[in-house]
XYZ file of C-alpha atoms in Angstrom:
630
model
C -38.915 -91.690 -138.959
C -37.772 -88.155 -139.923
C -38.978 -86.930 -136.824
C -36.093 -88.568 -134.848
C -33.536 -87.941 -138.114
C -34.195 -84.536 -137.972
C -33.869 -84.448 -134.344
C -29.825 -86.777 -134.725
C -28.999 -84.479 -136.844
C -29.570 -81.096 -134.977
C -28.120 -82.755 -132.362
C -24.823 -83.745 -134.359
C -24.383 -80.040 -135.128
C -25.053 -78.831 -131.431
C -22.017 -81.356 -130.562
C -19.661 -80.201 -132.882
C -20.269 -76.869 -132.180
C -19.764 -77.384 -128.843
C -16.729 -79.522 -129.341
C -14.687 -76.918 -131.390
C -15.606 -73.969 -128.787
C -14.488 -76.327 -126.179
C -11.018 -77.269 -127.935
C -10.733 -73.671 -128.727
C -10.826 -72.696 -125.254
C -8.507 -75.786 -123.797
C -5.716 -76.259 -126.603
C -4.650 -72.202 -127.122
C -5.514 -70.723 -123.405
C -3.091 -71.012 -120.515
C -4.320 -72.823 -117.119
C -5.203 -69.574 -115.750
C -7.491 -68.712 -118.468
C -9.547 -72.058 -118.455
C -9.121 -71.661 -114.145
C -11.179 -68.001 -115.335
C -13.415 -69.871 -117.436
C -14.654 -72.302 -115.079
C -12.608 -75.674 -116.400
C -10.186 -75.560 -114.269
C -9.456 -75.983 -110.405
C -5.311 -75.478 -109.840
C -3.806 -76.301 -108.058
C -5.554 -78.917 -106.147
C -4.406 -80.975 -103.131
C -5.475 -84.778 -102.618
C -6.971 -85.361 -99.696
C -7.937 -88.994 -99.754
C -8.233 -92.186 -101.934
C -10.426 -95.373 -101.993
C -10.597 -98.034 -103.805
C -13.671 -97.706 -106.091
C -15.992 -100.103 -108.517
C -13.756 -102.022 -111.514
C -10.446 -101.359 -110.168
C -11.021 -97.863 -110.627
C -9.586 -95.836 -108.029
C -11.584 -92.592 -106.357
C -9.411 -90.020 -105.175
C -10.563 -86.866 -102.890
C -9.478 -83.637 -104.090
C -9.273 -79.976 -103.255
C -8.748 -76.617 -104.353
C -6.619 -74.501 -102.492
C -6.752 -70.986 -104.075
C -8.714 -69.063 -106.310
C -11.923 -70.245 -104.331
C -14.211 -67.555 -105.434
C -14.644 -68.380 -108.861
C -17.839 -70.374 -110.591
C -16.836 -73.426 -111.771
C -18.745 -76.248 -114.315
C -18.100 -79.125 -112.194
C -21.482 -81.820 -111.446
C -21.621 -85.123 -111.110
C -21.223 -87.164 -113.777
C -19.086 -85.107 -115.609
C -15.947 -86.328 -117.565
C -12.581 -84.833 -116.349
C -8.804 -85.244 -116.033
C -6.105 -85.170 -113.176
C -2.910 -83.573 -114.374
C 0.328 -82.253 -113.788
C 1.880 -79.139 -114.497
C 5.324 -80.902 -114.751
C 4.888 -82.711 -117.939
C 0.614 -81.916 -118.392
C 0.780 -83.304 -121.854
C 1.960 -87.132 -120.680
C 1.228 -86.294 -117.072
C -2.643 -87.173 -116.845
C -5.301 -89.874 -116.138
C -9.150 -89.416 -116.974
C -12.041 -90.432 -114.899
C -15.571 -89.215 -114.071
C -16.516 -86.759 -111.379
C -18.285 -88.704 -108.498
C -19.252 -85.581 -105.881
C -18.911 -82.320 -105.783
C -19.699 -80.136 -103.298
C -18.175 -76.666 -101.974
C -14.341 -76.367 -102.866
C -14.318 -80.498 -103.201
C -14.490 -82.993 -105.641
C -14.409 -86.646 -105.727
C -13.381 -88.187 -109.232
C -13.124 -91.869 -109.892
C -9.925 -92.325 -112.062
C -9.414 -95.202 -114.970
C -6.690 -96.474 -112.991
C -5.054 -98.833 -110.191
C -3.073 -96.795 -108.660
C -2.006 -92.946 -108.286
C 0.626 -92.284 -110.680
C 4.296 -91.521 -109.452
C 3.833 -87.780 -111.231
C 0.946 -87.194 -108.878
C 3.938 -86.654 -106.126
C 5.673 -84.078 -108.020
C 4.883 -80.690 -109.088
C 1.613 -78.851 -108.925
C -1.675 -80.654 -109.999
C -4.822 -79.590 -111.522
C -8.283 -80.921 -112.546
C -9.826 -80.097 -115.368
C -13.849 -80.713 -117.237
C -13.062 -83.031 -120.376
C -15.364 -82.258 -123.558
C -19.113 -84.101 -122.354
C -18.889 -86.718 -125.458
C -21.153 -89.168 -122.683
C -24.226 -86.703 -122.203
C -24.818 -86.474 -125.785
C -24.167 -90.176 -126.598
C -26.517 -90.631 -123.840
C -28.917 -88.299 -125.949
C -27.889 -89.983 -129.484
C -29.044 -93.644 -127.967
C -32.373 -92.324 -126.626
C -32.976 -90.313 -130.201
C -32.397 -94.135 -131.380
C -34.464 -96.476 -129.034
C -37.278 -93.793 -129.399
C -37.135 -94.697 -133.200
C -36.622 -97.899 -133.356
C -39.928 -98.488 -130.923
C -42.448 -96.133 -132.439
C -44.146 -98.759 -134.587
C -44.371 -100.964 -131.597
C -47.006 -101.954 -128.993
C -44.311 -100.295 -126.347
C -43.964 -97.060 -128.454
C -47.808 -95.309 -127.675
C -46.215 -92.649 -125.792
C -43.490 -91.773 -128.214
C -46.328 -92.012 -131.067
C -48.584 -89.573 -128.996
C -45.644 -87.286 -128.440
C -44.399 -87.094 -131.883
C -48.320 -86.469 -133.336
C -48.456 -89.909 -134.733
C -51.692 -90.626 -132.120
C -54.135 -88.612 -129.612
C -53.487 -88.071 -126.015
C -56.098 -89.893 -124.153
C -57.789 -90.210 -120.611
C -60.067 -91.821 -117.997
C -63.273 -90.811 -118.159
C -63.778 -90.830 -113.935
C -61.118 -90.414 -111.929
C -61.781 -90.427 -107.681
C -61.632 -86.576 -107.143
C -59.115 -86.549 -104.489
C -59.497 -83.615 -102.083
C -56.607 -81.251 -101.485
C -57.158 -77.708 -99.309
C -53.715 -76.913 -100.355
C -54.456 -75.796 -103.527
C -56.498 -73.720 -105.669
C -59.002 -74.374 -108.508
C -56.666 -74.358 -111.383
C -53.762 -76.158 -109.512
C -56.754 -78.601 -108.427
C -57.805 -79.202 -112.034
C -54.212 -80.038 -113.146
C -53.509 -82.563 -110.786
C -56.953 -84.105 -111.889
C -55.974 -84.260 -115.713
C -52.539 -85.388 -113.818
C -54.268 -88.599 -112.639
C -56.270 -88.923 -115.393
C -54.142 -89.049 -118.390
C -52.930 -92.576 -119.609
C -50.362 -91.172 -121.521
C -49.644 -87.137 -121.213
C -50.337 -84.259 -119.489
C -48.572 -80.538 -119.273
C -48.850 -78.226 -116.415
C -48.085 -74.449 -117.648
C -46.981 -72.827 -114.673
C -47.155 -68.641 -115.803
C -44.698 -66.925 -113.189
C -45.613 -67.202 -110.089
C -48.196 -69.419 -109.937
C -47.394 -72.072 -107.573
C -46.448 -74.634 -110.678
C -43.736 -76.683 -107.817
C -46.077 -77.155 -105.088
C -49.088 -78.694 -108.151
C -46.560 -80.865 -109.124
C -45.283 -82.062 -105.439
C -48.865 -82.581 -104.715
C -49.849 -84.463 -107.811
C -47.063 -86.766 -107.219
C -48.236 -87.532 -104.044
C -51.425 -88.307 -105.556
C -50.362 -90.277 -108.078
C -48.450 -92.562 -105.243
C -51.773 -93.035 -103.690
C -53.368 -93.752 -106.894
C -51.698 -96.730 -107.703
C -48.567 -97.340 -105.661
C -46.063 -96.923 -108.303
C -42.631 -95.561 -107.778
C -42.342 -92.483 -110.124
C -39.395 -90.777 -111.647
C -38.682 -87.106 -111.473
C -36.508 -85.087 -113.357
C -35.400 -81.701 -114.374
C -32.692 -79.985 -116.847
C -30.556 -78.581 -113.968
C -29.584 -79.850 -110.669
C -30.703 -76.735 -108.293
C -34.277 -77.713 -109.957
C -33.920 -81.351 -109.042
C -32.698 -80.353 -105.224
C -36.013 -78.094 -104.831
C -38.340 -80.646 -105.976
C -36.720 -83.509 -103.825
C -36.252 -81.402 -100.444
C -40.409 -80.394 -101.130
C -41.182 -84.340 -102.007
C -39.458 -85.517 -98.781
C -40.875 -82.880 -96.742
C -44.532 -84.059 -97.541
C -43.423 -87.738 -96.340
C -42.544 -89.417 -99.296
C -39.251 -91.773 -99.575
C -37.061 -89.838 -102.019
C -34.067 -91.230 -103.551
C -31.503 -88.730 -105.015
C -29.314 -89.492 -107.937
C -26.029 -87.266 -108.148
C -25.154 -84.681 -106.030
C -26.850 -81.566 -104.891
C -25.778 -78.650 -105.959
C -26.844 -76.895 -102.669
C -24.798 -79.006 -99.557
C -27.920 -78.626 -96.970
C -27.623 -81.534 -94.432
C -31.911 -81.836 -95.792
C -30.774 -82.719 -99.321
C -27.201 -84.449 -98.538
C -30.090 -87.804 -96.602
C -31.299 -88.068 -99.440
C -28.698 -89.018 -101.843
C -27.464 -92.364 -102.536
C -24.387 -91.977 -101.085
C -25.801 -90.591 -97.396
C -28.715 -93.827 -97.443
C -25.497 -96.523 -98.661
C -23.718 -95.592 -95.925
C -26.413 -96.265 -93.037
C -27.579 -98.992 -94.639
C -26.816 -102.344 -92.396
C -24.966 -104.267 -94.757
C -22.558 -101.333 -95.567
C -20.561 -102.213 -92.157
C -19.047 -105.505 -94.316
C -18.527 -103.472 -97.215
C -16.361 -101.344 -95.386
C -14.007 -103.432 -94.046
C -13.794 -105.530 -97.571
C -12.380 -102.127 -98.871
C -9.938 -101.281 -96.021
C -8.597 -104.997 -96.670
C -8.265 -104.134 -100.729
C -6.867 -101.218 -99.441
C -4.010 -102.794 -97.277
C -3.018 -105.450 -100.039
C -2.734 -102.193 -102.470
C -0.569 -100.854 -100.350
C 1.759 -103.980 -99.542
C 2.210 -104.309 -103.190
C 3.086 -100.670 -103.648
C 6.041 -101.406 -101.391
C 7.825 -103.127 -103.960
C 9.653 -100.634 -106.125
C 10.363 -100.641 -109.803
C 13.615 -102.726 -110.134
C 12.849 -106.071 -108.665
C 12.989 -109.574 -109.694
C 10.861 -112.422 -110.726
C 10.321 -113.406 -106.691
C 8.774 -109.953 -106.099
C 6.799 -109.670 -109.018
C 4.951 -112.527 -108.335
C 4.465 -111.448 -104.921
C 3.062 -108.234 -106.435
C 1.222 -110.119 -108.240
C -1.148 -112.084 -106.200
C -1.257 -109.110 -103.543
C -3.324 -107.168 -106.422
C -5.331 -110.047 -107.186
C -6.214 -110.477 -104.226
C -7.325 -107.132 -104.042
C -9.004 -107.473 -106.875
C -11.058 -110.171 -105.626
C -12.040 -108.727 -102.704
C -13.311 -105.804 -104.525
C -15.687 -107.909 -106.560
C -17.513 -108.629 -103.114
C -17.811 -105.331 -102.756
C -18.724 -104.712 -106.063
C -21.802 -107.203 -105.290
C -22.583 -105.835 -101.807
C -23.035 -102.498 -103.239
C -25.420 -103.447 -106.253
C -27.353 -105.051 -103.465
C -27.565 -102.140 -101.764
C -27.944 -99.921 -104.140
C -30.835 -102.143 -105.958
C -32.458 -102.227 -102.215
C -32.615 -98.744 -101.686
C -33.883 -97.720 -105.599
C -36.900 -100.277 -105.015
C -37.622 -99.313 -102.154
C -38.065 -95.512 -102.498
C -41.129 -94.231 -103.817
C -39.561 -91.247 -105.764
C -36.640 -91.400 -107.449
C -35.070 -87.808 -108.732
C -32.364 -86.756 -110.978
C -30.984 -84.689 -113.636
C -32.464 -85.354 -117.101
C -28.993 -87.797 -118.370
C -28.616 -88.326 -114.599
C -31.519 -90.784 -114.498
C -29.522 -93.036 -116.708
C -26.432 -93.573 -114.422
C -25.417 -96.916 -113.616
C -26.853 -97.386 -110.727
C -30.582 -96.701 -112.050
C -29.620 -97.300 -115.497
C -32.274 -100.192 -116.036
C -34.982 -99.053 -113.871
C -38.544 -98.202 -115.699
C -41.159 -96.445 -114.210
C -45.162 -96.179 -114.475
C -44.770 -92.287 -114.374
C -42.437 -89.609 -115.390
C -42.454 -86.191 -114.275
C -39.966 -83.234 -116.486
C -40.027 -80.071 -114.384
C -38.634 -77.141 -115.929
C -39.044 -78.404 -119.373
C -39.304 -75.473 -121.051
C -35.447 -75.722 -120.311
C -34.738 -79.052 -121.580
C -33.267 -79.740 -124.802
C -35.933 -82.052 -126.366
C -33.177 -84.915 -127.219
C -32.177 -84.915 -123.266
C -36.044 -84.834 -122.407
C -35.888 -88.520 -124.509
C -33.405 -90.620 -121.938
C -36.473 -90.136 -119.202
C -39.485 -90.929 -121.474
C -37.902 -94.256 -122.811
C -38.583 -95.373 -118.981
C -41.609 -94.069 -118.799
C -45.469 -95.135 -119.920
C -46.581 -91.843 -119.027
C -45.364 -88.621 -119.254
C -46.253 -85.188 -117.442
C -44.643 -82.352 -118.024
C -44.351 -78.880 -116.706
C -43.296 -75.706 -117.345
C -43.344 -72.417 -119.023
C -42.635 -71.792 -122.519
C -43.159 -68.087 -122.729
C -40.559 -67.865 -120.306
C -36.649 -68.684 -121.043
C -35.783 -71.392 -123.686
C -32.707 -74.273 -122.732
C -29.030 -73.040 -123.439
C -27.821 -73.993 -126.936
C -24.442 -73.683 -127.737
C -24.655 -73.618 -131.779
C -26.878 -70.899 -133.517
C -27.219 -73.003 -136.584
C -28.920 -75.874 -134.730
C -31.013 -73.343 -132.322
C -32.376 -71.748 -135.884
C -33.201 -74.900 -137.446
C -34.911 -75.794 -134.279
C -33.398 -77.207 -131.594
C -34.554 -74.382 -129.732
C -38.345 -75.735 -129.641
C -38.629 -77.313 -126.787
C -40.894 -80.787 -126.589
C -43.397 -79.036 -123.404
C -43.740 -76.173 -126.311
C -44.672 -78.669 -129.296
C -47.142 -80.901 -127.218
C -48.728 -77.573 -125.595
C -49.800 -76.873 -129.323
C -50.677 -80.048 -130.554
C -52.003 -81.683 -127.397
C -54.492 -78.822 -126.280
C -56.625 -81.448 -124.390
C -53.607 -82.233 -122.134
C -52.572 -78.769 -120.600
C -53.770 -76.920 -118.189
C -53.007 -73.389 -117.554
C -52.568 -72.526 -113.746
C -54.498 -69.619 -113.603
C -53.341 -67.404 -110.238
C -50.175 -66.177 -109.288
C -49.280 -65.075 -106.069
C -46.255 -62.780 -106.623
C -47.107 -59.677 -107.815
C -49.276 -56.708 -107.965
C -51.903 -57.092 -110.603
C -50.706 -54.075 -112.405
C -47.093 -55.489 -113.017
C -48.800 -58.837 -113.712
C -51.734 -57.370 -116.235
C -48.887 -57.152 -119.483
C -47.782 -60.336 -119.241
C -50.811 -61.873 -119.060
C -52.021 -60.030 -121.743
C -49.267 -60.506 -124.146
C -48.461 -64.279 -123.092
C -51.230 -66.264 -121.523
C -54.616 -64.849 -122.984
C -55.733 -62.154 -120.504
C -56.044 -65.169 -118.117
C -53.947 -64.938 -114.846
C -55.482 -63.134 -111.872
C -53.924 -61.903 -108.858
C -54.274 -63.684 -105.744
C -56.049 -61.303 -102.898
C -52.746 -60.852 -101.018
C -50.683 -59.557 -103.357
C -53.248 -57.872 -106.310
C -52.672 -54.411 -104.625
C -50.082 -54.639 -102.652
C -47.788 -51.613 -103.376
C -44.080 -50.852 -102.140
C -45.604 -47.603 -100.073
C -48.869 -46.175 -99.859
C -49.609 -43.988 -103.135
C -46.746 -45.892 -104.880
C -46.788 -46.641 -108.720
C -46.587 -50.273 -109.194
C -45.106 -50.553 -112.848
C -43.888 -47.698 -114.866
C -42.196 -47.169 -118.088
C -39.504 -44.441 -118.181
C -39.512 -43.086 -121.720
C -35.566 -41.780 -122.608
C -36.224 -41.178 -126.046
C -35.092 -37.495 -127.470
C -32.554 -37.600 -123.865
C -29.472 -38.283 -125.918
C -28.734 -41.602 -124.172
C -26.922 -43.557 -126.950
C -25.730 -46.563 -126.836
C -22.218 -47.468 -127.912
C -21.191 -51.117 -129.080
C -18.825 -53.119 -126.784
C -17.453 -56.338 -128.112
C -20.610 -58.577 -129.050
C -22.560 -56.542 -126.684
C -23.851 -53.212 -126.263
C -23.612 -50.217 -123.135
C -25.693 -47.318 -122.554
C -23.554 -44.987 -119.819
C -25.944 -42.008 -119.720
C -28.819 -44.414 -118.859
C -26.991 -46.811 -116.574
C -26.572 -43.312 -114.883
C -29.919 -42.012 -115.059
C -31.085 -45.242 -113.584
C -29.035 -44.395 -110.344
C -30.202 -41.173 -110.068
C -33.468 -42.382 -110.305
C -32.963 -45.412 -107.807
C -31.803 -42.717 -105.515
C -34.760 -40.932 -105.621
C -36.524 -44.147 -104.761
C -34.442 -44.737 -101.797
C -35.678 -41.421 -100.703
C -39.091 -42.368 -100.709
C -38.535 -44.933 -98.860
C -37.055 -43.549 -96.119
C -39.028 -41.215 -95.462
C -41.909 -44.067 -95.548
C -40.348 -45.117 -92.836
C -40.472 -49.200 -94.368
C -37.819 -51.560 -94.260
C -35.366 -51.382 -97.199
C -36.820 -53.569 -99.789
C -35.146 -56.280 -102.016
C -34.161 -55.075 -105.238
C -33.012 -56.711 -108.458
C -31.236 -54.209 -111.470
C -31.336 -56.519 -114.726
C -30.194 -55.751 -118.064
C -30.461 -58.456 -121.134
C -26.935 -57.199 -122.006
C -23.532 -58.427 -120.081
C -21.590 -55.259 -120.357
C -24.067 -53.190 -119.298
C -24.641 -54.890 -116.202
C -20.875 -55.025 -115.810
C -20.801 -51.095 -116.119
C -24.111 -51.217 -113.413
C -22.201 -52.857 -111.045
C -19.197 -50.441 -111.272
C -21.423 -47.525 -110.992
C -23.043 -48.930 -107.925
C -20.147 -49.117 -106.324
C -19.268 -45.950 -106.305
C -22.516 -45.119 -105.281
C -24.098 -43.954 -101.710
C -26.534 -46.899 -102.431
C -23.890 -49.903 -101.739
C -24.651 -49.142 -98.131
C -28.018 -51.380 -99.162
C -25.373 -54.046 -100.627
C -27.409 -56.405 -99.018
C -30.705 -55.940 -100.111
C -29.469 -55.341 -103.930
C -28.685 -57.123 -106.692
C -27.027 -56.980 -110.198
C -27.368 -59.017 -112.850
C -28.344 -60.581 -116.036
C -31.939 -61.199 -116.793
C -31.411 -64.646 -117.754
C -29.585 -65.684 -113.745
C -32.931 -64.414 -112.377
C -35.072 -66.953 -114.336
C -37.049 -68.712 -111.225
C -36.564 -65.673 -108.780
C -38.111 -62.512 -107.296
C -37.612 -59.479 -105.883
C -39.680 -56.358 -104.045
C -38.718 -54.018 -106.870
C -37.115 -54.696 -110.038
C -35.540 -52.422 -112.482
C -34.601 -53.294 -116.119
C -32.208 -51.360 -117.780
C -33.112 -51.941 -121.691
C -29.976 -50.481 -123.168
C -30.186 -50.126 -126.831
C -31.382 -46.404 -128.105
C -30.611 -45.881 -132.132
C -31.576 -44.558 -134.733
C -32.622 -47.372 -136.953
C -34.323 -49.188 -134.954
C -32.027 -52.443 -133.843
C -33.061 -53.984 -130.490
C -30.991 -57.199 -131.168
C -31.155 -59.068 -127.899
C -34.775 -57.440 -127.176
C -36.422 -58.737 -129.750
C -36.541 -62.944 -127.709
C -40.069 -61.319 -125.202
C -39.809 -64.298 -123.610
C -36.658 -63.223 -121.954
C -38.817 -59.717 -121.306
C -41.163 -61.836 -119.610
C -38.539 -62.917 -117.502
C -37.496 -59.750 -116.871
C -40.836 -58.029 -115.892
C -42.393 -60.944 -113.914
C -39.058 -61.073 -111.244
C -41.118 -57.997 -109.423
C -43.257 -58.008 -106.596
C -44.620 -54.860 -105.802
C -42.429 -52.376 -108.096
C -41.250 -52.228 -112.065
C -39.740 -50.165 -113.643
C -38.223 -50.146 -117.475
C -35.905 -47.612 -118.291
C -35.600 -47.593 -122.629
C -36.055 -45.526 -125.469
C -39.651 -45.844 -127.070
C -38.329 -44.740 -130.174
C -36.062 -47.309 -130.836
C -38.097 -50.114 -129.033
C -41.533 -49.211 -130.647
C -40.929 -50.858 -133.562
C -41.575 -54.230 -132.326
C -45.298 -54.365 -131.958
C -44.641 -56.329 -128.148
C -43.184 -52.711 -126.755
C -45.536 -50.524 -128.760
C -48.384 -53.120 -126.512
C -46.114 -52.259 -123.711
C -45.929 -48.695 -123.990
C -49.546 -48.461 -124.295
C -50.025 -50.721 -121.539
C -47.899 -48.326 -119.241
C -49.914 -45.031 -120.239
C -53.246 -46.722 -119.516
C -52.728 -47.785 -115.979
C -51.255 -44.118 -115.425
C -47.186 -45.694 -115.486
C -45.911 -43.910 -118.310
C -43.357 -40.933 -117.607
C -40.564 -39.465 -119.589
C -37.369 -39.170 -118.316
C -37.063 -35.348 -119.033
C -39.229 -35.262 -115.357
C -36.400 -36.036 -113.552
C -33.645 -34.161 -115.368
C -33.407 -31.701 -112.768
């Protein structure tokens, strides 16, 4: 069907997009640039090894300097162990197997640690991710192959090709933890045979419907269900909230946050208190011990010690097959008997779940997922629900070409349009004051979100202004090009002087310093924030304030929020501003204050920040900057 050829093909470019950036960056940069880039731990120490699952061997490591910086490390994740003597012969792949603070387990596609790994400094490093989109490229496939089929109504329904449908009665289960909206999409949760989409609008409680709809789905029919999300800190949330409402959670891959909550939940933790673990153990120390005794033979030896060699390894070998066995037992025990199973989109189809189907599927955050990831999931599944937001950020595409052509629409945004019958909108938000909310819900969800009681007025200070646009148009704050980005000095400035004044106010308030977020949509900018900061008298609130990108504060909030909008020229070009979902990222982060510092002239031109503009001077928000010049 062109539906799924389309969808291969997009996907082909997205890989080799990604591909050449990726060989760009590993075959001209040094090992301290790919270290900077996030690649690259070295040097690393080994800590430990095990014998691991087809004579593969799984070797502890750790990094030992240069702690601070981000990495791209997860679970699953293809890499290499090398050595700075000879890295070009010097190396042996495998797959990372846990991460977790400056650690890393990776299993390696080998016997034994190579002599190199003895000499000279070694390093680990992310190999391109050729499995996650194979993983994609087979799903893209099945999905085809089975959409003429009896077992293919849920890809027909999701690719138009047939109608969502539902039970006409459904038990009306009651739940006093949630309100009417959130009530009415777990109902159309347990009522749909085949789909249903939860649009969670900032704010509004969207983890806790879907927590609670699992639970009634559970008690509807006593199926396990699968849960999954595009990123792992998304998966963690929703399996520390499952477990904490009593259900048996099973996590697949490793957290990204270490809490001792999270860390029971994994595979890993319930393996190794299961009973028959104990023999399991022991098998391995014995594999372990005949290892050894045939690494005491060296190189040069005859046909006497060979042999010996010899049937030391197999022996080794055979033992590890029994362990091989015990473990699928294990692991097969604990998958059927959990009643929630969780796990990153192409996480859900790692060996040790690979073959598992499910009655229901759950996608949270799918507004973020790539719509051929989303597919690995639903070929388990004979129901789907979904949920998300897809007026807020879209998922991370590497190649322009294939985020143009479409790869960019995101399946929770297709079905929302075509499957009307199957959404429903949660309606109240408990985050923020009405008047930062009122925009938003103007401009994105159909004047339809209200404020909850307890936060519709509530205001930073008594006599505060909740949201305000600061108009710097005819100031003379220009923005100057830097690289692919853009910087505005005179209004990072002015946005200092103007946080000051804040800080002020709240002093003499006499309140407790609030949290505060400063975002900008553009990197350098907020690079150039962050210096000025610094050198300001407000980094005695370091604390309480942060600095950043709008796109790292997707799922967060603050007290205040300002947004530094940058770009002030004459003809017009807002580049970066012109994607209002990303603004309605940016604008829904605040609790109680917001305020946009940008030039109307420049921005007005897009009809969204004419609405805004307007928006600002009819709730009494709009001031120009010229009125605190002095």
């Amino acid at each position: 069907m062109d539906y799924f050829k389309n969808l291969l093909q997009l996907l082909k470019t997205e890989r080799d997009d990604d591909r050449e950036a990726y060989l760009k960056l590993t075959q001209s940069t040094s090992v301290t640039d790919r270290r900077a880039a996030g690649i690259t731990w070295y040097p690393i120490a080994i800590r430990s090894s095990e014998p691991s699952r087809g004579d593969y061997l799984t070797v502890e490591l750790e990094r030992t300097t240069h702690k601070d910086i981000a990495h791209q490390f997860r679970f699953g994740a293809p890499a290499v162990l090398f050595s700075n003597h000879n890295a070009g012969t010097d190396r042996v792949e495998g797959t990372i197997a846990y991460q977790g603070g400056d650690r890393l387990k990776i299993t390696l596609f080998t016997e034994e640690l190579p002599d190199w790994s003895r000499d000279g400094k070694l390093g680990v490093e992310l190999l391109f991710d050729n499995n996650s989109y194979d993983e994609m490229q087979e799903a893209l496939k099945q999905a085809d192959a089975i959409i003429e089929k009896t077992e293919g109504k849920l890809v027909r329904v999701l690719t138009e090709q047939a109608e969502a449908t539902f039970l006409p009665d459904v038990i009306k289960l009651p739940n006093n933890k949630l309100n009417p909206s959130q009530s009415a999409a777990v109902q159309q949760i347990l009522a749909a045979n085949e789909l249903a989409i939860v649009h969670g609008p900032p704010g509004t409680g969207k983890t806790t419907t879907i927590v609670q709809a699992i639970k009634s789905l559970i008690k509807q029919n006593g199926k396990q269900v699968l849960v999954v999300a595009p990123s792992n800190t998304a998966v963690d949330l929703l399996s520390e909230k499952l477990a904490a409402e009593g259900l048996n959670v099973l996590r697949i891959g490793n957290p990204a946050g270490v809490s001792e909550k999270l860390n029971g939940l994994t595979l890993d933790s319930k393996m190794a208190t299961h009973q028959y673990m104990k023999d399991a153990k022991q098998l391995k120390k014995q594999a372990a011990g005949f290892k050894n005794m045939a690494h005491q033979y060296k190189r040069s030896f005859g046909k006497r010690e060979r042999d010996q060699r010899k049937a030391l390894f197999d022996e080794a070998h055979r033992i590890m097959k029994e362990v091989a066995k015990i473990e699928q037992f294990v692991i097969d025990d604990l998958a059927e008997k959990a009643q929630v199973i969780t796990a990153t989109l192409v996480g859900c189809n790692h060996y040790t779940v690979r073959d598992k189907k499910y009655h229901t599927v759950v996608i949270d955050e799918a507004g973020q997922a790539l719509e051929p990831a989303c597919w690995i999931p639903i070929l388990k599944a004979e129901k789907l629900i979904m949920a998300g937001d897809h007026f807020q950020l879209p998922p991370t595409i590497k190649s322009e070409t294939a985020a143009r052509n479409g790869l960019s629409t995101t399946l929770l945004e297709k079905c929302a349009i075509t499957h009307t019958t199957a959404v429903t909108l949660l309606e109240e938000q408990y985050r923020m004051n009405e008047a930062i909310m009122g925009f938003s819900s103007a401009e994105f969800y159909g004047n339809r979100l209200i404020a909850n009681a307890s936060v519709a007025k509530r205001l930073l200070f008594e006599g505060d202004t909740p949201m305000s646009f600061v108009d710097a148009a005819g100031c003379g704050f220009d923005e100057k090009p830097e690289g692919t980005s853009s910087i505005n000095p005179d209004e990072a400035a002015f946005l200092f002087k103007h946080l000051d004044n804040l800080a002020g106010q709240i002093a003499a308030s006499s309140i407790p310093f609030p949290s505060i977020a400063i975002i900008s949509p553009y990197k350098s900018q907020v690079r150039l924030l962050q210096e000025l900061f610094e050198a300001s008298p407000l980094v005695e609130h370091k604390a309480n304030i942060s600095i950043n990108t709008i796109d790292s504060f997707q799922g967060q909030e603050r007290d205040v929020v300002y947004i530094s909008m940058v770009r002030s020229n004459n003809e017009g070009t807002i580049g970066f501003l012109s994607d209002t979902r990303r603004m309605n990222v940016a604008m829904t982060r605040a609790r109680k204050k917001l305020v946009i510092i940008g030039d109307s002239a420049t921005i007005t031109r897009l009809p969204f920040y004419a609405d805004m503009l307007k928006y600002a001077e009819d709730i009494g928000g709009y001031k120009s900057a010229w009125e605190y010049m002095n």
